[in-house]
mmCIF file of C-alpha atoms in Angstrom:
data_model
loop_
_atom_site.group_PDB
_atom_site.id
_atom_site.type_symbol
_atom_site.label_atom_id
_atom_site.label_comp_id
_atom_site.label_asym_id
_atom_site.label_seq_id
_atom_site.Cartn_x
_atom_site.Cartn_y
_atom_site.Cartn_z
ATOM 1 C CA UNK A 22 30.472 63.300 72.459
ATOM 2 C CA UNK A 23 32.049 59.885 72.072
ATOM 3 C CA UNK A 24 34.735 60.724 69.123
ATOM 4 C CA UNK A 25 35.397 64.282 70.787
ATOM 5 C CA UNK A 26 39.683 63.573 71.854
ATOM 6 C CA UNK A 27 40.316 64.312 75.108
ATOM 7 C CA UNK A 28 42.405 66.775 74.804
ATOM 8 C CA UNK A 29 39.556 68.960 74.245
ATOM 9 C CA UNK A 30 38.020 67.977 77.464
ATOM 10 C CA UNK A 31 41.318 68.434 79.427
ATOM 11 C CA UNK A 32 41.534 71.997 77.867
ATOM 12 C CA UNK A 33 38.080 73.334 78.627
ATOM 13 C CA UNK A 34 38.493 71.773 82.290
ATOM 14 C CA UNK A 35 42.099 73.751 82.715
ATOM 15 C CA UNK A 36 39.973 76.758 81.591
ATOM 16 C CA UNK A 37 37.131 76.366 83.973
ATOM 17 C CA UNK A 38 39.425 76.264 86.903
ATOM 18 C CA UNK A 39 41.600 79.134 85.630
ATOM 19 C CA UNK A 40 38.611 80.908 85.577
ATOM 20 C CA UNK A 41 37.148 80.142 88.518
ATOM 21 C CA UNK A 42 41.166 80.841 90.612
ATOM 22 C CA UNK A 43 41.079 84.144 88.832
ATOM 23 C CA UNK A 44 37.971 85.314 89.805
ATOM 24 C CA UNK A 45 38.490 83.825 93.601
ATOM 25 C CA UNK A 46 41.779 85.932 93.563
ATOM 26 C CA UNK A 47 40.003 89.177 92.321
ATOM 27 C CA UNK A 48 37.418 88.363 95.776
ATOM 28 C CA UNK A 49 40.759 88.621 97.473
ATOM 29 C CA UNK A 50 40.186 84.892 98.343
ATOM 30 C CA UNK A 51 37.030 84.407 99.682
ATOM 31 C CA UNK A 52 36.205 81.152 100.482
ATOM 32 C CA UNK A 53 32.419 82.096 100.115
ATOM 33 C CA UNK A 54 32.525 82.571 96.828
ATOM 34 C CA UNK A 55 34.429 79.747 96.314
ATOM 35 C CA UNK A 56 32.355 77.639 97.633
ATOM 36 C CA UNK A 57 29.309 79.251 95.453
ATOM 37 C CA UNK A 58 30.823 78.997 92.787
ATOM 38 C CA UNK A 59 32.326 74.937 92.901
ATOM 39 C CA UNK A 60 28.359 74.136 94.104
ATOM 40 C CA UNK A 61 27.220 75.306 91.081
ATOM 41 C CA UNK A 62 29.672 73.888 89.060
ATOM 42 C CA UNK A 63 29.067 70.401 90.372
ATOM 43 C CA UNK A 64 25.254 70.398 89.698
ATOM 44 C CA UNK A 65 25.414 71.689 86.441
ATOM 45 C CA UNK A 66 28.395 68.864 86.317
ATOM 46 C CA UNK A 67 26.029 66.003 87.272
ATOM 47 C CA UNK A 68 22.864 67.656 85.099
ATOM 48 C CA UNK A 69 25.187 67.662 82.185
ATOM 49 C CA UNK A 70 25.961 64.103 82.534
ATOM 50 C CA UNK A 71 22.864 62.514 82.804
ATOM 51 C CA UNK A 72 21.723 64.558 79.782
ATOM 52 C CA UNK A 73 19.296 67.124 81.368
ATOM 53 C CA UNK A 74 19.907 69.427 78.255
ATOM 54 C CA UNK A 75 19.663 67.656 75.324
ATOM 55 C CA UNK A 76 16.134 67.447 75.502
ATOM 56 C CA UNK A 77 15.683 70.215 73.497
ATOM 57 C CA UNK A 78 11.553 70.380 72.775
ATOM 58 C CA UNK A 79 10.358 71.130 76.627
ATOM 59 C CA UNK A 80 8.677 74.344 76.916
ATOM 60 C CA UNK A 81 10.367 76.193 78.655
ATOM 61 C CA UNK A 82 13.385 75.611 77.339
ATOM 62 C CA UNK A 83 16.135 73.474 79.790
ATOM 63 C CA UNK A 84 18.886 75.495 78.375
ATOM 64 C CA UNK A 85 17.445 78.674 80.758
ATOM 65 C CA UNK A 86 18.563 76.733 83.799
ATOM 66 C CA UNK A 87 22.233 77.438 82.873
ATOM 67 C CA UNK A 88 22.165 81.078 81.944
ATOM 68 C CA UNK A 89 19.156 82.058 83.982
ATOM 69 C CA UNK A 90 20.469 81.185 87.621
ATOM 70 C CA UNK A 91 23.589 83.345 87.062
ATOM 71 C CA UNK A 92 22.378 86.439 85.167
ATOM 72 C CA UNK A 93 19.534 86.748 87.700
ATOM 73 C CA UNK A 94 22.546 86.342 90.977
ATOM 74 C CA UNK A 95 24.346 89.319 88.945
ATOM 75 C CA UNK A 96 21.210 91.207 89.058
ATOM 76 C CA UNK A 97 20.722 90.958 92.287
ATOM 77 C CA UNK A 98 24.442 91.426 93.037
ATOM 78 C CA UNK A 99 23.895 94.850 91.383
ATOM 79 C CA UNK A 100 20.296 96.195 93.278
ATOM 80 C CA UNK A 101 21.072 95.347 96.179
ATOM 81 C CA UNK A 102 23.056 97.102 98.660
ATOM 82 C CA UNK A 103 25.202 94.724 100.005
ATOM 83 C CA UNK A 104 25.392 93.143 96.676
ATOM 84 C CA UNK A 105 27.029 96.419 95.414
ATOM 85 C CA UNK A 106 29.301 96.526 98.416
ATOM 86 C CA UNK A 107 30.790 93.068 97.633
ATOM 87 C CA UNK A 108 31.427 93.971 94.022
ATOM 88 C CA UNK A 109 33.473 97.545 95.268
ATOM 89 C CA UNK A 110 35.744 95.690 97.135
ATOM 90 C CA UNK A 111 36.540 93.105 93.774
ATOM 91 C CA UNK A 112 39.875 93.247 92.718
ATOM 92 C CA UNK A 113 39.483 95.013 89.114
ATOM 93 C CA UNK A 114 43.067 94.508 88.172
ATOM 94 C CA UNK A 115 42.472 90.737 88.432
ATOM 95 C CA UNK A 116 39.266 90.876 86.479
ATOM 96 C CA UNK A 117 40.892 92.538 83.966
ATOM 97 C CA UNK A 118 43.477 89.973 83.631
ATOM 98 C CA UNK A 119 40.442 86.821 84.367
ATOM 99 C CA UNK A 120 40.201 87.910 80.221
ATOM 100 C CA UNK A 121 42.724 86.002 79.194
ATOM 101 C CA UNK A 122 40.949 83.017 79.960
ATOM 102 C CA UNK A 123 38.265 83.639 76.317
ATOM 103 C CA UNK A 124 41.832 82.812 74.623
ATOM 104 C CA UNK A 125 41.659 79.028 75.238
ATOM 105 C CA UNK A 126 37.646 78.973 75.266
ATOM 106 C CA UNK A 127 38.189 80.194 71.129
ATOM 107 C CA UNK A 128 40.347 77.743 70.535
ATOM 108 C CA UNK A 129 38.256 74.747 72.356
ATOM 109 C CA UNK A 130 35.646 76.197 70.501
ATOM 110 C CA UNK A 131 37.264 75.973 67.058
ATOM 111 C CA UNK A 132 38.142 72.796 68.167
ATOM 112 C CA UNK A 133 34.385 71.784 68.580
ATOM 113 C CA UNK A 134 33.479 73.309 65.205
ATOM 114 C CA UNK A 135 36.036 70.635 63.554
ATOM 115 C CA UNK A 136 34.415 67.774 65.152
ATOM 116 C CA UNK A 137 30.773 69.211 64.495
ATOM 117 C CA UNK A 138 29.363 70.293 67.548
ATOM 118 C CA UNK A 139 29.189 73.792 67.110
ATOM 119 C CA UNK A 140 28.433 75.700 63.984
ATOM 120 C CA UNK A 141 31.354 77.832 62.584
ATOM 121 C CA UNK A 142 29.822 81.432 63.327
ATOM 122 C CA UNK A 143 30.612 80.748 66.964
ATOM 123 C CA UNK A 144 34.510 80.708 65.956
ATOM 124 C CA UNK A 145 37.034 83.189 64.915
ATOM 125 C CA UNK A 146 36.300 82.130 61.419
ATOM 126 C CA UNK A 147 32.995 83.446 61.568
ATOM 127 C CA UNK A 148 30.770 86.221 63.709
ATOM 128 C CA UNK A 149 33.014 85.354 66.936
ATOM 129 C CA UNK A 150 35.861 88.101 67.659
ATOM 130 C CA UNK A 151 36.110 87.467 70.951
ATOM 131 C CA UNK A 152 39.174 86.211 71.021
ATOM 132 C CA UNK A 153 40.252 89.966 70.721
ATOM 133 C CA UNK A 154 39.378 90.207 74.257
ATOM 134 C CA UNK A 155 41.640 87.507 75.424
ATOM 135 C CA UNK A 156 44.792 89.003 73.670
ATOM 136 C CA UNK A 157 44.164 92.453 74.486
ATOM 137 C CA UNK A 158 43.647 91.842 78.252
ATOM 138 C CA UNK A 159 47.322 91.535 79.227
ATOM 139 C CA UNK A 160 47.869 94.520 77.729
ATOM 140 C CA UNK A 161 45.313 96.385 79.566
ATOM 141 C CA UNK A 162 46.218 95.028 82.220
ATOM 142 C CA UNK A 163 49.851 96.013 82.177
ATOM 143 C CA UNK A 164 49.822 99.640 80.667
ATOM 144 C CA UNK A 165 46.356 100.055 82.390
ATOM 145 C CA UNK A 166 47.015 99.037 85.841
ATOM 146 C CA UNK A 167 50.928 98.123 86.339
ATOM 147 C CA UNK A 168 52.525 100.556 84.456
ATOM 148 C CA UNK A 169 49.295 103.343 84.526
ATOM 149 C CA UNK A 170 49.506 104.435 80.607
ATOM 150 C CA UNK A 171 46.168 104.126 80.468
ATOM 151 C CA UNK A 172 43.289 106.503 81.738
ATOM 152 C CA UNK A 173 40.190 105.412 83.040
ATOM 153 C CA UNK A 174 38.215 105.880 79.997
ATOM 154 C CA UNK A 175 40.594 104.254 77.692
ATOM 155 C CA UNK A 176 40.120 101.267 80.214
ATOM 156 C CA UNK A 177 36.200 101.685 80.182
ATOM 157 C CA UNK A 178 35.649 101.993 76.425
ATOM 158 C CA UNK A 179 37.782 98.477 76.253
ATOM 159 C CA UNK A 180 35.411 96.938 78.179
ATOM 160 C CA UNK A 181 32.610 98.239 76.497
ATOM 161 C CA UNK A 182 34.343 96.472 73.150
ATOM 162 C CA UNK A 183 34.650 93.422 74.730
ATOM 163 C CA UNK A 184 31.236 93.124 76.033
ATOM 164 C CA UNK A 185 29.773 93.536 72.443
ATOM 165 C CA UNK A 186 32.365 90.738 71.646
ATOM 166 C CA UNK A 187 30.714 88.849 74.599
ATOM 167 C CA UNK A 188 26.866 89.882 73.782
ATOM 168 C CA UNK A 189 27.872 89.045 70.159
ATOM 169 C CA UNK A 190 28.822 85.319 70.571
ATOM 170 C CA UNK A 191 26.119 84.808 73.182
ATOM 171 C CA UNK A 192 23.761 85.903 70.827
ATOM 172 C CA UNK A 193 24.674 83.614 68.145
ATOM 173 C CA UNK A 194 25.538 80.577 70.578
ATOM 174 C CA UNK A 195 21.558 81.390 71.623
ATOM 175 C CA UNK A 196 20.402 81.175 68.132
ATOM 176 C CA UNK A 197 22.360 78.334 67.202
ATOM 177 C CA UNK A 198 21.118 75.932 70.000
ATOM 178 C CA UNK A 199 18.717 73.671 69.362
ATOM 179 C CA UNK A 200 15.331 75.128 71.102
ATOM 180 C CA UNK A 201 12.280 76.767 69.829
ATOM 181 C CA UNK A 202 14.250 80.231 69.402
ATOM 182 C CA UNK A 203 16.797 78.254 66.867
ATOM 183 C CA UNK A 204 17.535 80.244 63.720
ATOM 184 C CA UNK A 205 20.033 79.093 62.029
ATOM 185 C CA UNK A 206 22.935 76.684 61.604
ATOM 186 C CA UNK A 207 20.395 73.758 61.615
ATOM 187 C CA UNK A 208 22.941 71.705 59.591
ATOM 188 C CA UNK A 209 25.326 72.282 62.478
ATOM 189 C CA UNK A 210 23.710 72.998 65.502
ATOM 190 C CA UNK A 211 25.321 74.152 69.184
ATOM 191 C CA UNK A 212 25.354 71.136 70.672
ATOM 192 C CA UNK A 213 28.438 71.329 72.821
ATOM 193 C CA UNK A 214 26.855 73.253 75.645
ATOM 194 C CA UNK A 215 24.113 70.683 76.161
ATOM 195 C CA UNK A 216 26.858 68.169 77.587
ATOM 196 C CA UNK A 217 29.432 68.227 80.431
ATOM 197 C CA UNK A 218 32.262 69.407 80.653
ATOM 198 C CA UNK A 219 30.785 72.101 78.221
ATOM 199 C CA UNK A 220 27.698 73.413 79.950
ATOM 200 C CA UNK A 221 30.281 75.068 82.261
ATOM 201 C CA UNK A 222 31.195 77.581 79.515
ATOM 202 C CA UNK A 223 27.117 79.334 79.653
ATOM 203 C CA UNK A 224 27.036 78.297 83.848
ATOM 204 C CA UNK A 225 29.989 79.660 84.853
ATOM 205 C CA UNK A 226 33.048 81.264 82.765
ATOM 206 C CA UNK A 227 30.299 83.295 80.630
ATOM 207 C CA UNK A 228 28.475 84.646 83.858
ATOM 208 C CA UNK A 229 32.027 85.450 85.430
ATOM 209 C CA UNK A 230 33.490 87.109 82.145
ATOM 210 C CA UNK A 231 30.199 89.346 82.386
ATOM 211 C CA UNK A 232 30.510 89.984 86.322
ATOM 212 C CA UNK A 233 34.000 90.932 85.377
ATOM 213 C CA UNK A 234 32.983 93.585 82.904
ATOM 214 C CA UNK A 235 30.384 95.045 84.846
ATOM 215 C CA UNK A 236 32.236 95.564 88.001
ATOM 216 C CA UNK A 237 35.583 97.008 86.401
ATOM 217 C CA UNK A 238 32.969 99.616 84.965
ATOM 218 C CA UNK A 239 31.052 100.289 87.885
ATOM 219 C CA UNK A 240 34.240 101.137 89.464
ATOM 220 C CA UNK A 241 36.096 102.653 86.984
ATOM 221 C CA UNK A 242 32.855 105.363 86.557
ATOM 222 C CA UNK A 243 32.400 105.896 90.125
ATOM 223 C CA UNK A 244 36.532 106.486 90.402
ATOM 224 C CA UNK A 245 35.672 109.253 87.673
ATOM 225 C CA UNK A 246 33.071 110.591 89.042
ATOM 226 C CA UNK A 247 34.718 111.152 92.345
ATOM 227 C CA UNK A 248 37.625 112.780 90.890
ATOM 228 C CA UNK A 249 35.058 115.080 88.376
ATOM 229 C CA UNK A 250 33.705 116.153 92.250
#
């Protein structure tokens, strides 16, 4: 990604760490997951730049060991019980606002899509909406949580919406990458999130944008359910 300007770079980086802060401060700052969370960053860091993922024909696929990893930590996070403990005492009013954060990953990715390393389904000008998500979630956060306009279930149908925003660009990201369960944009494949600094974007602010999600709703039903009893 040679002719990519590194302003791009700088950008996604920024993001990353915002991300990353964000989600530390909804932990209320625990060092643990920190520390997690920057160990996995740094392999992925050093498997992105010596090209672990752009071999694209191995069976399985090399792409798995950046989503897999994480989506099988959240399951476990969830079915276990001091998995579930940890994610009750997670700060929901900072995972709402963590949101914000798929605001600057649209734009890096439109940004991508004009120097040809993603296909232009996974920006706002195509199947992408995600970027709703991003605006929306300082609003939420401030009627919802500061100011306490909102009810629960306005707050739980949002983040319903957004995760169909988020399953929705996953899917096509998924779809667009080169691997043996491509299906379209071959002209233009997803090539960004085969190289560093952009493998952090399926490894880490994807993973933490779904944690988010789930745990506000957990939460948020189990805060309704109390007061139904």
């Amino acid at each position: 990604m040679e002719n990519l300007p590194s302003y791009v770079n700088i950008v996604f980086t920024l993001t990353t760490f915002l991300t990353t802060f964000l989600f530390y401060r909804a932990t209320r700052k625990s060092t643990l997951s920190l520390g997690i969370i920057f160990i996995w960053l740094s392999f992925q860091s050093v498997m992105g730049m010596v090209g672990f993922y752009t071999v694209t024909d191995s069976t399985p696929p090399r792409f798995l060991l950046l989503i897999g990893p994480p989506l099988l930590f959240i399951i476990a996070l969830f079915f276990s019980r001091s998995g579930r403990a940890f994610l009750d005492t997670l700060d929901i009013k900072a995972l709402t606002l963590l949101h914000i954060v798929r605001v600057p990953v649209e734009i890096v990715l439109f940004w991508l899509f004009m120097h040809k390393y993603i296909p232009d389904l996974m920006t706002f000008e195509g199947r992408n909406f995600d970027i709703l998500s991003g605006v929306t979630a300082p609003l939420v956060y401030y009627f919802g949580f500061i100011k306490k306009r909102l009810n629960n279930k306005i707050i739980i149908l949002w983040n319903l919406a957004c995760l169909a925003l988020l399953f929705n660009i996953v899917l096509n990201a998924v779809l667009s990458a080169p691997s043996p369960f491509q299906k379209f944009a071959f002209d233009q494949p997803n090539i960004a999130v085969l190289n560093f600094p952009f493998v952090w974007l399926p490894c880490c602010i994807v993973p933490l944008v779904l944690l988010s999600h789930l745990t506000t709703l957990r939460q948020l039903v189990h805060r309704r359910g109390e007061i139904k009893t």
